[in-house]
Coordinates of C-alpha atoms and ligand atoms in Angstrom, one line a residue:
M1 CA -25.1 -7.9 8.9
K2 CA -21.4 -7.4 9.9
K3 CA -19.9 -4.0 10.4
A4 CA -16.7 -3.1 9.1
I5 CA -14.9 0.1 10.0
I6 CA -12.3 0.8 7.2
T7 CA -10.0 3.8 7.5
G8 CA -8.2 5.3 5.0
V9 CA -11.0 4.2 2.5
A10 CA -10.5 6.3 -0.1
G11 CA -7.0 5.2 -0.6
Q12 CA -6.1 2.3 -3.1
D13 CA -6.3 -0.5 -0.6
G14 CA -9.2 1.0 1.4
S15 CA -11.2 1.2 -1.8
Y16 CA -10.6 -2.5 -2.9
L17 CA -11.5 -3.3 0.5
A18 CA -14.8 -2.0 0.7
E19 CA -15.5 -3.5 -2.5
F20 CA -14.5 -7.0 -1.5
L21 CA -16.4 -6.4 2.0
L22 CA -19.6 -5.0 0.4
N23 CA -19.4 -8.5 -1.8
K24 CA -19.3 -10.6 1.5
G25 CA -22.6 -8.6 2.7
Y26 CA -20.8 -6.5 4.8
L27 CA -22.1 -3.0 6.3
V28 CA -18.8 -0.7 5.9
F29 CA -18.5 2.9 7.2
G30 CA -15.8 4.2 5.4
V31 CA -13.9 7.1 7.5
L32 CA -12.9 9.8 5.0
R33 CA -11.2 13.0 5.8
R34 CA -12.6 16.5 5.4
S35 CA -10.7 17.8 1.9
S36 CA -11.5 21.1 -0.2
L37 CA -12.1 18.4 -3.4
E38 CA -15.4 16.4 -2.6
F39 CA -14.0 14.3 -5.7
K40 CA -12.9 10.9 -4.3
S41 CA -12.3 8.9 -7.3
R42 CA -11.8 5.8 -5.9
I43 CA -14.8 5.1 -4.0
D44 CA -17.5 7.7 -5.7
H45 CA -19.1 4.6 -7.4
L46 CA -19.7 3.0 -4.2
Y47 CA -21.7 6.3 -2.9
K48 CA -22.7 8.5 -5.8
G49 CA -24.9 8.1 -9.0
E50 CA -26.5 5.0 -10.3
S51 CA -24.2 2.4 -9.0
K52 CA -23.9 3.5 -5.5
N53 CA -24.6 0.4 -2.8
V54 CA -26.6 1.5 -0.1
N55 CA -24.5 -0.8 2.2
F56 CA -21.5 1.5 2.1
K57 CA -21.6 4.6 4.8
P58 CA -19.3 7.4 4.0
I59 CA -18.6 8.6 7.6
Y60 CA -16.2 11.8 8.2
G61 CA -13.1 11.1 10.7
D62 CA -9.0 11.7 11.2
V63 CA -7.4 9.3 12.8
T64 CA -5.2 12.1 14.5
D65 CA -8.4 13.2 15.9
A66 CA -8.9 11.0 18.9
L67 CA -12.5 12.3 19.6
S68 CA -13.8 12.0 16.1
I69 CA -12.3 8.1 16.2
N70 CA -14.0 7.5 19.4
S71 CA -17.3 9.0 18.6
I72 CA -17.1 6.8 15.5
I73 CA -16.3 3.4 17.3
S74 CA -18.4 3.9 20.1
K75 CA -21.8 4.3 17.9
I76 CA -21.1 1.8 15.6
K77 CA -19.6 -0.7 17.9
P78 CA -17.9 -2.5 14.4
D79 CA -17.4 -6.2 14.5
E80 CA -14.4 -5.6 12.4
I81 CA -11.8 -2.2 12.0
Y82 CA -9.0 -2.3 9.2
N83 CA -6.7 0.6 10.0
L84 CA -5.5 1.6 6.6
A85 CA -4.7 5.3 7.1
A86 CA -1.8 6.5 6.6
Q87 CA 0.6 9.0 5.4
S88 CA 2.0 6.1 3.1
H89 CA 4.9 7.9 1.2
V90 CA 8.1 6.7 2.4
R91 CA 9.9 10.0 0.8
V92 CA 7.6 12.3 2.0
S93 CA 7.9 11.2 5.4
F94 CA 11.7 12.7 5.6
D95 CA 9.8 15.7 4.7
L96 CA 7.0 15.5 7.0
P97 CA 8.0 13.2 9.8
G98 CA 5.9 14.5 12.4
Y99 CA 2.6 14.6 10.6
T100 CA 3.8 11.0 9.8
A101 CA 4.0 10.0 13.3
Q102 CA 0.7 11.6 14.7
T103 CA -1.0 9.4 11.7
D104 CA 0.6 6.1 11.2
A105 CA 1.5 5.9 15.1
I106 CA -0.3 8.0 17.4
G107 CA -3.5 7.1 14.8
T108 CA -3.1 3.7 15.6
L109 CA -3.1 4.2 19.1
N110 CA -6.5 6.5 19.1
I111 CA -8.2 3.6 17.5
L112 CA -6.7 0.8 19.8
E113 CA -7.2 3.0 22.6
S114 CA -11.3 3.3 21.6
I115 CA -11.9 -0.3 21.2
K116 CA -10.4 -0.5 25.1
S117 CA -12.2 2.1 26.4
N118 CA -15.4 1.4 25.1
G119 CA -15.1 -2.4 26.3
L120 CA -15.1 -3.9 22.8
N121 CA -11.9 -5.9 23.8
K122 CA -14.0 -9.4 23.0
T123 CA -16.1 -8.2 20.1
T124 CA -14.3 -5.7 17.9
R125 CA -11.5 -7.5 15.9
F126 CA -8.7 -5.1 14.6
Y127 CA -6.7 -5.1 11.2
Q128 CA -2.9 -2.8 11.4
A129 CA -1.4 -2.0 8.0
S130 CA 1.7 -3.1 9.0
T131 CA 4.4 -2.9 6.2
S132 CA 7.4 -4.5 4.8
E133 CA 9.2 -1.1 5.3
L134 CA 9.6 -2.3 8.9
Y135 CA 12.7 -4.7 7.8
G136 CA 14.8 -1.7 6.2
K137 CA 17.9 -2.3 5.7
V138 CA 17.3 -5.8 5.9
Q139 CA 18.6 -8.5 7.8
E140 CA 18.2 -11.7 6.3
I141 CA 16.8 -12.7 2.5
P142 CA 13.7 -13.1 2.1
Q143 CA 12.0 -11.7 5.0
N144 CA 9.4 -13.6 7.4
E145 CA 7.7 -12.7 10.4
N146 CA 10.8 -13.7 12.7
T147 CA 13.0 -11.3 10.7
P148 CA 14.1 -8.2 12.8
F149 CA 13.4 -5.1 11.9
Y150 CA 15.6 -2.4 10.8
P151 CA 13.5 0.7 10.1
R152 CA 15.4 3.5 7.6
S153 CA 12.7 6.1 7.7
P154 CA 10.0 8.2 9.7
Y155 CA 7.4 6.3 7.7
A156 CA 8.8 2.9 8.8
A157 CA 9.7 4.2 12.7
A158 CA 6.3 5.4 13.3
K159 CA 4.6 1.9 11.8
L160 CA 7.1 0.1 14.1
Y161 CA 5.5 2.0 17.2
A162 CA 2.0 0.8 16.0
Y163 CA 3.1 -2.6 15.3
W164 CA 4.3 -3.1 18.8
L165 CA 1.1 -1.3 20.0
T166 CA -0.9 -3.8 18.3
I167 CA 0.8 -6.4 19.5
N168 CA 0.8 -5.0 23.2
Y169 CA -3.1 -4.4 23.1
R170 CA -3.5 -7.8 22.2
E171 CA -1.3 -9.7 25.0
A172 CA -2.6 -7.0 27.8
Y173 CA -6.1 -6.4 27.2
G174 CA -6.8 -9.9 25.1
I175 CA -7.8 -7.6 22.0
F176 CA -8.1 -9.6 18.6
A177 CA -5.6 -7.3 17.0
V178 CA -3.3 -8.1 14.2
N179 CA -0.6 -7.1 12.0
G180 CA -0.6 -7.5 8.0
I181 CA 3.0 -7.4 7.0
L182 CA 2.4 -6.4 3.7
F183 CA 5.1 -6.1 1.0
N184 CA 4.6 -3.5 -2.1
H185 CA 1.4 -4.2 -3.7
E186 CA -0.1 -1.8 -7.0
S187 CA -2.8 -1.5 -9.1
P188 CA -4.4 0.8 -11.4
R189 CA -5.6 2.4 -8.3
R190 CA -1.7 3.2 -6.8
G191 CA -1.2 6.9 -6.6
N192 CA 1.0 8.1 -9.1
S193 CA 3.9 9.4 -7.0
F194 CA 4.6 5.9 -6.2
I195 CA 7.0 4.0 -8.5
T196 CA 4.9 1.6 -10.7
K197 CA 2.2 4.0 -11.3
K198 CA 4.7 6.4 -11.9
V199 CA 6.4 4.4 -14.3
V200 CA 3.5 3.1 -16.4
E201 CA 1.5 6.6 -16.1
S202 CA 5.2 8.2 -18.2
V203 CA 5.7 5.3 -20.2
V204 CA 2.0 5.4 -22.0
R205 CA 2.2 9.5 -22.3
I206 CA 5.8 9.2 -23.8
K207 CA 4.4 6.6 -26.3
K208 CA 1.6 9.0 -27.0
G209 CA 4.0 11.6 -27.6
K210 CA 2.4 13.7 -24.1
Q211 CA 5.9 13.8 -22.2
D212 CA 9.4 13.7 -23.0
K213 CA 11.1 11.6 -20.6
L214 CA 10.7 9.6 -17.2
K215 CA 12.9 11.4 -14.3
I216 CA 13.6 8.7 -12.3
G217 CA 15.5 7.8 -8.5
N218 CA 17.2 4.8 -7.7
L219 CA 17.2 2.2 -10.3
D220 CA 19.0 -0.5 -8.6
S221 CA 16.3 -1.1 -5.6
R222 CA 14.4 -4.0 -5.8
R223 CA 11.1 -4.3 -4.4
D224 CA 8.3 -7.8 -4.0
W225 CA 5.8 -6.4 -6.0
G226 CA 1.9 -7.9 -5.8
Y227 CA -1.3 -7.2 -7.1
A228 CA -3.4 -5.0 -4.5
P229 CA -7.1 -6.6 -4.7
E230 CA -5.8 -10.0 -3.8
F231 CA -4.1 -8.5 -1.0
V232 CA -6.9 -6.8 0.8
E233 CA -8.9 -9.8 0.7
V234 CA -6.0 -11.9 3.0
M235 CA -6.3 -8.9 5.3
W236 CA -10.0 -10.0 5.9
K237 CA -8.7 -13.6 6.1
M238 CA -6.7 -12.7 8.9
L239 CA -9.6 -11.6 11.0
Q240 CA -11.7 -14.9 10.3
V241 CA -9.4 -17.0 12.1
D242 CA -9.7 -18.6 15.7
Y243 CA -6.2 -17.0 17.1
P244 CA -5.2 -13.4 16.4
E245 CA -1.3 -13.9 14.7
D246 CA 0.7 -11.6 12.1
F247 CA 1.4 -12.3 9.1
V248 CA 4.0 -11.7 6.0
I249 CA 2.0 -11.0 2.9
A250 CA 4.1 -11.2 -0.5
T251 CA 4.8 -12.7 -3.8
G252 CA 8.4 -13.7 -3.1
E253 CA 9.8 -12.5 -6.1
H254 CA 12.3 -9.3 -6.2
H255 CA 12.5 -7.2 -9.1
S256 CA 14.6 -3.6 -9.9
V257 CA 13.1 -0.2 -10.7
R258 CA 15.4 -0.7 -13.9
E259 CA 13.3 -3.9 -14.8
L260 CA 10.3 -2.2 -13.8
I261 CA 11.1 0.5 -16.7
Q262 CA 12.4 -2.0 -19.0
V263 CA 9.4 -4.4 -18.4
S264 CA 6.7 -1.3 -18.9
F265 CA 8.5 0.2 -22.0
R266 CA 8.6 -2.9 -24.1
L267 CA 5.3 -3.5 -23.5
V268 CA 4.4 -0.3 -25.5
G269 CA 7.1 -1.5 -28.2
I270 CA 10.2 0.6 -26.8
E271 CA 13.3 -1.3 -26.2
I272 CA 15.1 0.7 -23.6
H273 CA 19.1 0.3 -23.4
W274 CA 20.9 2.1 -20.6
K275 CA 24.5 3.6 -20.6
G276 CA 26.5 6.1 -18.2
S277 CA 26.5 5.3 -14.2
G278 CA 25.1 6.8 -11.4
I279 CA 23.4 10.0 -11.3
N280 CA 24.6 10.4 -15.2
E281 CA 22.9 7.2 -16.1
V282 CA 20.3 7.5 -19.2
G283 CA 17.8 4.9 -20.7
F284 CA 17.6 5.4 -24.7
D285 CA 15.1 3.9 -27.1
K286 CA 17.5 1.6 -28.8
K287 CA 15.9 2.1 -32.2
N288 CA 16.6 5.9 -32.5
D289 CA 19.3 6.4 -29.5
R290 CA 16.7 9.4 -28.1
I291 CA 17.1 9.9 -24.2
L292 CA 14.1 8.8 -22.7
V293 CA 14.8 8.0 -19.0
E294 CA 17.1 10.2 -16.7
V295 CA 18.2 9.8 -13.4
D296 CA 17.1 13.0 -10.9
K297 CA 18.8 13.2 -7.3
Y298 CA 15.5 14.8 -6.5
Y299 CA 14.0 11.3 -6.2
F300 CA 16.9 9.6 -3.7
R301 CA 15.8 9.5 -0.2
P302 CA 18.3 10.2 2.8
T303 CA 18.3 6.8 3.7
E304 CA 17.3 3.8 1.2
V305 CA 15.7 0.4 1.4
D306 CA 17.7 -1.7 -1.1
L307 CA 15.9 -5.1 -1.1
L308 CA 12.8 -6.4 0.2
V309 CA 11.1 -9.6 -0.6
G310 CA 8.8 -11.6 1.6
D311 CA 8.3 -15.3 2.5
S312 CA 4.6 -16.1 3.0
S313 CA 4.4 -19.4 3.9
K314 CA 3.0 -19.1 7.2
A315 CA 0.0 -17.0 5.0
K316 CA -0.1 -20.0 2.8
N317 CA -0.2 -22.7 5.8
I318 CA -2.8 -20.9 7.8
L319 CA -4.9 -18.7 5.9
G320 CA -4.4 -20.8 2.7
W321 CA -3.3 -17.4 0.6
E322 CA -1.2 -17.6 -2.2
P323 CA -0.7 -15.0 -4.8
N324 CA -2.0 -15.4 -8.3
T325 CA -0.7 -12.1 -10.0
K326 CA 3.3 -12.0 -10.3
F327 CA 5.2 -9.0 -11.8
Q328 CA 5.4 -9.4 -15.3
N329 CA 1.2 -9.7 -15.3
L330 CA 0.8 -7.0 -12.5
I331 CA 2.6 -4.4 -15.2
E332 CA 0.7 -5.7 -18.2
I333 CA -2.2 -5.0 -16.3
M334 CA -1.3 -1.4 -15.2
I335 CA 0.0 -0.8 -18.9
E336 CA -3.5 -1.7 -20.4
D337 CA -5.8 0.2 -17.8
E338 CA -3.4 3.4 -18.5
I339 CA -3.6 2.9 -22.3
K340 CA -7.3 3.0 -22.1
K341 CA -7.1 5.9 -19.8
N342 CA -5.3 7.9 -22.3
N343 CA -7.9 6.4 -25.3
K344 CA -11.0 7.9 -23.8
Ligands
LIG401 P1 -2.9 5.5 0.4 O1 -3.0 5.2 -0.8 O2 -2.1 6.2 0.7 O3 -4.0 5.9 1.2 C1 -4.0 6.0 2.5 C2 -5.3 6.7 3.1 O4 -5.1 7.1 4.4 C3 -5.8 7.6 2.1 O5 -7.0 7.7 1.5 C4 -5.6 9.0 2.8 O6 -6.5 9.6 3.0 C5 -5.7 8.2 4.8 N1 -5.2 9.1 5.3 C6 -4.1 9.9 5.5 N2 -4.1 10.6 6.5 C7 -5.5 10.1 7.4 C8 -5.9 10.7 8.9 N3 -4.8 11.3 9.6 N4 -7.0 10.3 9.1 C9 -7.6 9.5 8.2 N5 -7.1 9.1 7.0 C10 -6.1 9.4 7.0 O7 -2.5 3.9 1.0 P2 -2.3 2.4 0.6 O8 -1.3 2.3 -0.6 O9 -4.0 2.3 0.0 O10 -2.0 1.7 1.8 C11 -3.2 1.7 2.8 C12 -2.1 1.3 4.3 O11 -1.7 -0.2 3.9 C13 -1.2 2.4 4.7 O12 -1.4 2.0 5.9 C14 0.2 2.1 3.7 O13 0.9 2.4 5.0 C15 -0.2 0.2 4.4 N6 0.9 -0.5 3.2 C16 0.7 -0.1 2.1 C17 1.2 -0.8 0.9 C18 1.4 -0.5 -0.2 O14 2.0 -1.2 -1.1 N7 0.5 -0.3 -0.8 C19 2.4 -2.1 1.6 C20 2.5 -1.9 3.2 C21 1.8 -1.2 4.0 P3 -6.6 11.1 1.8 O15 -7.0 10.4 0.7 O16 -7.2 12.1 2.2 O17 -5.3 11.7 1.9
LIG402 N1 8.2 6.8 -5.8 C1 9.7 6.8 -6.4 N2 9.5 7.6 -7.1 N3 10.2 6.0 -5.9 C2 11.5 5.9 -6.7 C3 11.7 6.7 -7.8 C4 10.7 7.6 -7.8 O1 10.8 8.4 -8.8 N4 12.8 6.4 -8.1 C5 13.3 5.3 -7.9 N5 12.8 4.9 -6.8 C6 12.5 3.6 -5.7 C7 12.6 4.1 -4.2 O2 13.7 4.9 -3.8 C8 12.1 2.7 -4.0 O3 13.4 2.3 -3.2 C9 11.2 2.1 -4.6 O4 11.4 2.6 -6.0 C10 9.9 2.0 -4.5 O5 9.2 3.3 -4.2 P1 7.6 3.8 -3.9 O6 7.2 3.1 -4.8 O7 8.0 5.0 -3.4 O8 7.4 2.8 -2.7 P2 8.1 2.1 -1.6 O9 8.7 1.0 -1.2 O10 9.3 3.2 -0.7 O11 7.1 2.2 -0.2 C11 5.6 1.5 -0.6 O12 5.8 0.4 0.0 C12 5.9 0.1 1.4 C13 5.9 -1.7 1.7 O13 7.1 -1.8 1.3 C14 4.9 2.5 0.2 O14 3.3 1.7 -0.3 C15 4.8 2.3 1.4 O15 3.2 2.8 2.5 C16 4.4 0.6 1.8 O16 4.6 0.4 3.1

């Protein structure tokens, strides 16, 4: 039975990846941080109650704590490690740059160093959750594996360190270590401070009369939004090939935050029109002129990433991976789930 360690298992991707690997017959060790709440809604079904899976082993650890990470890796000697743990919110990284660096950069170092110092170079394969945020102020459109990076946040700068460290441990010590450069991917399990989840949650609450307005930041920024369950599958594929290589994973489509809001409202029967500009722009219900969307400068970032769109043809050619779910379908999935939750 293959053994995998997932850091960040309680996050959006970690929870889907755990389910995916369990279905493939893996023994999965999910690294959880100790927190004041025992409730971990995304993975509770894997280790509690009737639906629990005996092949899922929750285990306490923190990637910033080299001792705990080394103790986990030396004991389990896994076939695969998926490093998904991160302070993953770009806006928050401007408020918590030091913590973000400790987790996203030094956390990666702690894992790679533990693989090396335990002599697991030839037996443990390593996946690093790299990101399209590395492209930041983009140098070409679309972005591929050869596009130069230009990070625009403490988050992206920390991830840049982890990206190069992964390549360095591959070249210096022969570790099968790879970067998945994933573009934004979303799902009903997305944290509700990220834009897609924030928008669909607010839209459904507004429709139900439980919320007045949606307050939003930059309406014009554009992202390449994919569906998280399809993106975790390719993390696994990257570790099953003969040679370690880095891959861009994306849908190849880009849409603005404005379109995201319009499509989401349309799916609940509200047509949004816009008036004003900049900080004074508002979105209103065409039927009754009621203002439903307001710009709030709190949500702007000191430096923004205006446009991300990926070219994942290398993943298509080598891994045989292509996304099935694109923007419209993704928003439909998320709205439908939100409506169900609200009807409970
Ligand atoms: P997420 O939902 O924020 O999950 C991140 C997880 O990391 C959380 O469960 C968090 O635990 C855990 N974590 C944070 N600090 C930790 C620490 N010091 N030690 C151990 N665990 C820690 O993020 P996601 O969307 O699933 O993304 C997964 C990874 O892919 C992240 O590294 C992210 O940066 C990267 N990524 C994401 C996307 C995307 O669009 N989703 C795109 C590219 C790359 P708590 O629950 O205890 O806070
Ligand atoms: N979160 C948020 N909240 N974003 C807003 C808002 C708002 O109210 N209003 C506008 N935006 C804009 C942001 O400025 C950004 O340009 C875009 O919406 C997407 O923001 P997020 O959903 O927070 O995601 P992100 O692109 O910054 O980062 C996510 O994707 C990266 C991959 O490109 C995260 O998952 C990162 O961890 C990941 O690396």
